[in-house]
Amino acid sequence: MMLIDSHAHLEMSEFKSDLEIVIQRAKKSGVEYIFSVGTEKKDWKRTLEIAHSHPSVYAILGVHPHNAKEIDDETYPVLKELCQDEKVKAYGEIGLDFFRNLSPRDMQLMRFREQIGLAKELGLPIVVHDRDAHQETLEILKSEKAEECGGIIHCFSGDYEMAKVCIDMGFYISIPGSITFKNAEGLREVVKRIPLESLLVETDAPFLTPEPFRGKRNEPAYVRYTAQKVAEIKKVSFEKMAEVTTENALRVYRLKSG
Ligand SMILES: [Zn+2]
Ligand SMILES: [Zn+2]
């Protein structure tokens, strides 16, 4: 049995004191690969370092919508260079966060568009962050022809119609630990209708810790609780769910052809 955590943030300070143990614990829980996302300039090198010192860790680099306002003339050239690294398997996370609005909205929109272009140039799939901006996210994915790079809508929180449009554009839908929460009935209804072939599971660790550990720090080993819940919703065995989401992740991150 093999699982993949399609999205975590291993460089974050929450893992500073026990990162090696966290990565080992993931291994022991069947998590074969962890895709670790460096979301801003200060995190990129560290993310790459972690990926290079652990065969089970790959890197994703980009500028998060929270940090859109920090992009300057040097940002894209630096990213272009770093993304040549063989351990980098996707570009992101990029997108829109109209919940926290840590960068002005018009700037988020502009940087999202630009970074889809950059990902295409680099030949990488994109990892999309969308919080409270479903309509605008869809509009940009369409107008920027994001089907040319494809990728993942991470921490998916839209409705089935949105999922369907994204899937038709060649995107995968990644489900976080919040699917285990009592109040996530809406998301569970959506997941019921998403084909298995388009689903991924993620932790977004250290955030969004699934039950039964809600409230504590999240870590990649816990992706199994999310996979278990999704299996339950899809009425398939845990083994089947682990197998399919692993296949899907290997395909989108191009660790396997076909
Ligand atoms: Zn995100
Ligand atoms: Zn994230």
GROMACS .gro file of C-alpha atoms and ligand atoms in nm:
model
  260
    1MET     CA    1   0.000   0.000   0.000
    2MET     CA    2   0.137   0.335  -0.104
    3LEU     CA    3   0.012   0.690  -0.050
    4ILE     CA    4   0.126   1.029  -0.176
    5ASP     CA    5   0.087   1.357   0.007
    6SER     CA    6   0.037   1.582  -0.295
    7HIS     CA    7   0.079   1.908  -0.100
    8ALA     CA    8   0.265   1.997   0.221
    9HIS     CA    9   0.491   2.275   0.348
   10LEU     CA   10   0.787   2.099   0.506
   11GLU     CA   11   1.006   2.411   0.519
   12MET     CA   12   0.773   2.583   0.764
   13SER     CA   13   0.893   2.658   1.117
   14GLU     CA   14   0.639   2.411   1.261
   15PHE     CA   15   0.873   2.133   1.138
   16LYS     CA   16   1.198   2.293   1.239
   17SER     CA   17   1.270   2.073   1.539
   18ASP     CA   18   1.159   1.731   1.411
   19LEU     CA   19   1.153   1.731   1.030
   20GLU     CA   20   1.353   1.408   1.001
   21ILE     CA   21   1.114   1.227   1.233
   22VAL     CA   22   0.813   1.367   1.045
   23ILE     CA   23   0.949   1.240   0.712
   24GLN     CA   24   1.030   0.899   0.864
   25ARG     CA   25   0.686   0.875   1.020
   26ALA     CA   26   0.529   0.946   0.679
   27LYS     CA   27   0.736   0.664   0.528
   28LYS     CA   28   0.624   0.424   0.799
   29SER     CA   29   0.261   0.519   0.733
   30GLY     CA   30   0.297   0.427   0.368
   31VAL     CA   31   0.351   0.779   0.232
   32GLU     CA   32   0.600   0.713  -0.045
   33TYR     CA   33   0.630   1.071  -0.172
   34ILE     CA   34   0.567   1.417  -0.030
   35PHE     CA   35   0.536   1.720  -0.258
   36SER     CA   36   0.658   2.017  -0.060
   37VAL     CA   37   0.556   2.367  -0.164
   38GLY     CA   38   0.779   2.673  -0.125
   39THR     CA   39   0.540   2.966  -0.148
   40GLU     CA   40   0.767   3.269  -0.122
   41LYS     CA   41   1.123   3.378  -0.192
   42LYS     CA   42   1.259   3.303   0.153
   43ASP     CA   43   1.134   2.942   0.132
   44TRP     CA   44   1.249   2.829  -0.213
   45LYS     CA   45   1.608   2.733  -0.133
   46ARG     CA   46   1.510   2.552   0.186
   47THR     CA   47   1.239   2.361  -0.001
   48LEU     CA   48   1.494   2.249  -0.258
   49GLU     CA   49   1.742   2.153   0.015
   50ILE     CA   50   1.483   1.932   0.183
   51ALA     CA   51   1.393   1.770  -0.149
   52HIS     CA   52   1.758   1.703  -0.230
   53SER     CA   53   1.832   1.547   0.105
   54HIS     CA   54   1.528   1.313   0.096
   55PRO     CA   55   1.455   1.074  -0.192
   56SER     CA   56   1.085   1.076  -0.090
   57VAL     CA   57   1.045   1.456  -0.114
   58TYR     CA   58   0.987   1.661  -0.430
   59ALA     CA   59   0.956   2.037  -0.463
   60ILE     CA   60   0.698   2.282  -0.597
   61LEU     CA   61   0.800   2.647  -0.624
   62GLY     CA   62   0.608   2.967  -0.696
   63VAL     CA   63   0.459   3.277  -0.537
   64HIS     CA   64   0.145   3.234  -0.325
   65PRO     CA   65  -0.133   3.490  -0.372
   66HIS     CA   66  -0.062   3.610  -0.016
   67ASN     CA   67   0.283   3.715  -0.137
   68ALA     CA   68   0.177   3.856  -0.477
   69LYS     CA   69   0.266   4.207  -0.362
   70GLU     CA   70   0.628   4.105  -0.300
   71ILE     CA   71   0.698   4.011  -0.661
   72ASP     CA   72   0.963   4.240  -0.815
   73ASP     CA   73   1.191   4.242  -1.121
   74GLU     CA   74   1.413   3.971  -0.978
   75THR     CA   75   1.143   3.725  -0.879
   76TYR     CA   76   1.070   3.552  -1.207
   77PRO     CA   77   1.432   3.523  -1.325
   78VAL     CA   78   1.521   3.361  -0.991
   79LEU     CA   79   1.226   3.124  -1.010
   80LYS     CA   80   1.307   3.033  -1.368
   81GLU     CA   81   1.655   2.935  -1.262
   82LEU     CA   82   1.545   2.737  -0.953
   83CYS     CA   83   1.269   2.557  -1.142
   84GLN     CA   84   1.529   2.399  -1.373
   85ASP     CA   85   1.616   2.175  -1.078
   86GLU     CA   86   1.525   1.813  -1.146
   87LYS     CA   87   1.348   1.788  -0.811
   88VAL     CA   88   1.092   2.056  -0.906
   89LYS     CA   89   0.778   1.885  -1.033
   90ALA     CA   90   0.525   2.168  -1.050
   91TYR     CA   91   0.486   2.546  -1.036
   92GLY     CA   92   0.289   2.694  -0.747
   93GLU     CA   93   0.105   2.746  -0.548
   94ILE     CA   94  -0.046   3.032  -0.742
   95GLY     CA   95  -0.396   3.172  -0.752
   96LEU     CA   96  -0.633   3.390  -0.556
   97ASP     CA   97  -0.712   3.429  -0.188
   98PHE     CA   98  -1.003   3.668  -0.145
   99PHE     CA   99  -1.060   3.544   0.210
  100ARG     CA  100  -0.748   3.683   0.371
  101ASN     CA  101  -0.664   3.942   0.103
  102LEU     CA  102  -0.302   3.970   0.215
  103SER     CA  103  -0.218   4.119  -0.125
  104PRO     CA  104  -0.449   4.360  -0.311
  105ARG     CA  105  -0.695   4.175  -0.533
  106ASP     CA  106  -0.594   4.335  -0.862
  107MET     CA  107  -0.235   4.243  -0.791
  108GLN     CA  108  -0.333   3.882  -0.712
  109LEU     CA  109  -0.517   3.863  -1.044
  110MET     CA  110  -0.223   4.002  -1.239
  111ARG     CA  111   0.038   3.779  -1.071
  112PHE     CA  112  -0.182   3.471  -1.118
  113ARG     CA  113  -0.203   3.537  -1.492
  114GLU     CA  114   0.170   3.603  -1.522
  115GLN     CA  115   0.264   3.290  -1.333
  116ILE     CA  116   0.045   3.065  -1.546
  117GLY     CA  117   0.245   3.201  -1.841
  118LEU     CA  118   0.571   3.132  -1.661
  119ALA     CA  119   0.469   2.775  -1.575
  120LYS     CA  120   0.385   2.712  -1.940
  121GLU     CA  121   0.721   2.850  -2.042
  122LEU     CA  122   0.888   2.616  -1.791
  123GLY     CA  123   0.680   2.321  -1.905
  124LEU     CA  124   0.546   2.256  -1.555
  125PRO     CA  125   0.193   2.178  -1.433
  126ILE     CA  126   0.049   2.440  -1.194
  127VAL     CA  127  -0.079   2.405  -0.838
  128VAL     CA  128  -0.373   2.641  -0.789
  129HIS     CA  129  -0.481   2.797  -0.459
  130ASP     CA  130  -0.839   2.931  -0.465
  131ARG     CA  131  -1.005   3.063  -0.154
  132ASP     CA  132  -1.332   3.253  -0.189
  133ALA     CA  133  -1.249   3.334  -0.551
  134HIS     CA  134  -1.404   3.049  -0.751
  135GLN     CA  135  -1.546   3.259  -1.031
  136GLU     CA  136  -1.233   3.465  -1.084
  137THR     CA  137  -1.013   3.154  -1.066
  138LEU     CA  138  -1.215   2.983  -1.338
  139GLU     CA  139  -1.211   3.294  -1.557
  140ILE     CA  140  -0.833   3.321  -1.538
  141LEU     CA  141  -0.773   2.949  -1.593
  142LYS     CA  142  -0.984   2.975  -1.908
  143SER     CA  143  -0.853   3.303  -2.045
  144GLU     CA  144  -0.490   3.205  -1.982
  145LYS     CA  145  -0.546   2.867  -2.147
  146ALA     CA  146  -0.432   2.678  -1.840
  147GLU     CA  147  -0.528   2.352  -2.009
  148GLU     CA  148  -0.193   2.385  -2.186
  149CYS     CA  149  -0.009   2.314  -1.860
  150GLY     CA  150  -0.278   2.142  -1.651
  151GLY     CA  151  -0.215   2.070  -1.287
  152ILE     CA  152  -0.399   2.059  -0.958
  153ILE     CA  153  -0.666   2.261  -0.781
  154HIS     CA  154  -0.538   2.212  -0.428
  155CYS     CA  155  -0.755   2.225  -0.114
  156PHE     CA  156  -1.056   2.220  -0.339
  157SER     CA  157  -1.353   2.409  -0.198
  158GLY     CA  158  -1.570   2.476  -0.504
  159ASP     CA  159  -1.888   2.308  -0.617
  160TYR     CA  160  -1.924   2.017  -0.857
  161GLU     CA  161  -1.976   2.244  -1.159
  162MET     CA  162  -1.643   2.409  -1.091
  163ALA     CA  163  -1.470   2.073  -1.043
  164LYS     CA  164  -1.615   1.957  -1.374
  165VAL     CA  165  -1.483   2.259  -1.567
  166CYS     CA  166  -1.138   2.212  -1.412
  167ILE     CA  167  -1.133   1.838  -1.484
  168ASP     CA  168  -1.230   1.906  -1.844
  169MET     CA  169  -0.930   2.137  -1.867
  170GLY     CA  170  -0.705   1.852  -1.752
  171PHE     CA  171  -0.683   1.942  -1.384
  172TYR     CA  172  -0.685   1.713  -1.082
  173ILE     CA  173  -0.886   1.794  -0.772
  174SER     CA  174  -0.696   1.762  -0.445
  175ILE     CA  175  -0.883   1.696  -0.122
  176PRO     CA  176  -0.747   1.812   0.215
  177GLY     CA  177  -0.801   1.686   0.571
  178SER     CA  178  -1.098   1.916   0.624
  179ILE     CA  179  -1.306   1.654   0.439
  180THR     CA  180  -1.312   1.470   0.775
  181PHE     CA  181  -1.471   1.765   0.958
  182LYS     CA  182  -1.829   1.745   1.074
  183ASN     CA  183  -1.928   2.060   0.886
  184ALA     CA  184  -1.778   1.947   0.552
  185GLU     CA  185  -2.098   1.787   0.425
  186GLY     CA  186  -2.096   2.013   0.117
  187LEU     CA  187  -1.748   1.906   0.013
  188ARG     CA  188  -1.834   1.539   0.073
  189GLU     CA  189  -2.131   1.573  -0.164
  190VAL     CA  190  -1.901   1.721  -0.428
  191VAL     CA  191  -1.642   1.445  -0.382
  192LYS     CA  192  -1.913   1.184  -0.434
  193ARG     CA  193  -1.951   1.309  -0.790
  194ILE     CA  194  -1.586   1.358  -0.884
  195PRO     CA  195  -1.445   1.060  -1.077
  196LEU     CA  196  -1.176   0.863  -0.895
  197GLU     CA  197  -0.938   0.926  -1.185
  198SER     CA  198  -0.934   1.297  -1.104
  199LEU     CA  199  -0.882   1.285  -0.726
  200LEU     CA  200  -0.572   1.348  -0.519
  201VAL     CA  201  -0.526   1.366  -0.144
  202GLU     CA  202  -0.311   1.616   0.045
  203THR     CA  203  -0.236   1.737   0.395
  204ASP     CA  204  -0.139   2.103   0.334
  205ALA     CA  205   0.062   2.033   0.650
  206PRO     CA  206   0.113   2.197   0.895
  207PHE     CA  207  -0.245   2.321   0.834
  208LEU     CA  208  -0.588   2.157   0.804
  209THR     CA  209  -0.527   1.861   1.032
  210PRO     CA  210  -0.783   1.583   0.976
  211GLU     CA  211  -0.984   1.412   1.245
  212PRO     CA  212  -0.893   1.250   1.481
  213PHE     CA  213  -0.603   1.496   1.525
  214ARG     CA  214  -0.788   1.819   1.446
  215GLY     CA  215  -0.640   2.107   1.644
  216LYS     CA  216  -0.287   1.963   1.643
  217ARG     CA  217  -0.013   2.023   1.389
  218ASN     CA  218  -0.074   1.840   1.063
  219GLU     CA  219   0.196   1.622   0.902
  220PRO     CA  220   0.222   1.407   0.587
  221ALA     CA  221   0.161   1.077   0.775
  222TYR     CA  222  -0.195   1.195   0.839
  223VAL     CA  223  -0.282   1.194   0.469
  224ARG     CA  224  -0.409   0.840   0.532
  225TYR     CA  225  -0.704   0.975   0.733
  226THR     CA  226  -0.805   1.188   0.440
  227ALA     CA  227  -0.766   0.897   0.197
  228GLN     CA  228  -0.971   0.679   0.432
  229LYS     CA  229  -1.252   0.934   0.443
  230VAL     CA  230  -1.250   0.981   0.066
  231ALA     CA  231  -1.259   0.602   0.021
  232GLU     CA  232  -1.562   0.588   0.248
  233ILE     CA  233  -1.738   0.861   0.048
  234LYS     CA  234  -1.655   0.693  -0.284
  235LYS     CA  235  -1.752   0.351  -0.146
  236VAL     CA  236  -1.423   0.187  -0.242
  237SER     CA  237  -1.163   0.016  -0.025
  238PHE     CA  238  -0.885   0.216   0.136
  239GLU     CA  239  -0.636   0.011  -0.069
  240LYS     CA  240  -0.809   0.104  -0.392
  241MET     CA  241  -0.820   0.471  -0.297
  242ALA     CA  242  -0.450   0.469  -0.206
  243GLU     CA  243  -0.367   0.303  -0.536
  244VAL     CA  244  -0.573   0.538  -0.754
  245THR     CA  245  -0.467   0.863  -0.585
  246THR     CA  246  -0.104   0.747  -0.606
  247GLU     CA  247  -0.138   0.677  -0.978
  248ASN     CA  248  -0.301   1.015  -1.029
  249ALA     CA  249  -0.030   1.202  -0.841
  250LEU     CA  250   0.247   1.020  -1.028
  251ARG     CA  251   0.077   1.114  -1.354
  252VAL     CA  252   0.017   1.484  -1.285
  253TYR     CA  253   0.367   1.531  -1.145
  254ARG     CA  254   0.504   1.329  -1.437
  255LEU     CA  255   0.693   1.075  -1.232
  256LYS     CA  256   0.536   0.817  -1.453
  257SER     CA  257   0.418   0.832  -1.813
  258GLY     CA  258   0.071   0.744  -1.935
  259ZN      ZN  259  -0.304   2.690  -0.063
  260ZN      ZN  260  -0.035   2.509   0.055
   0.00000   0.00000   0.00000
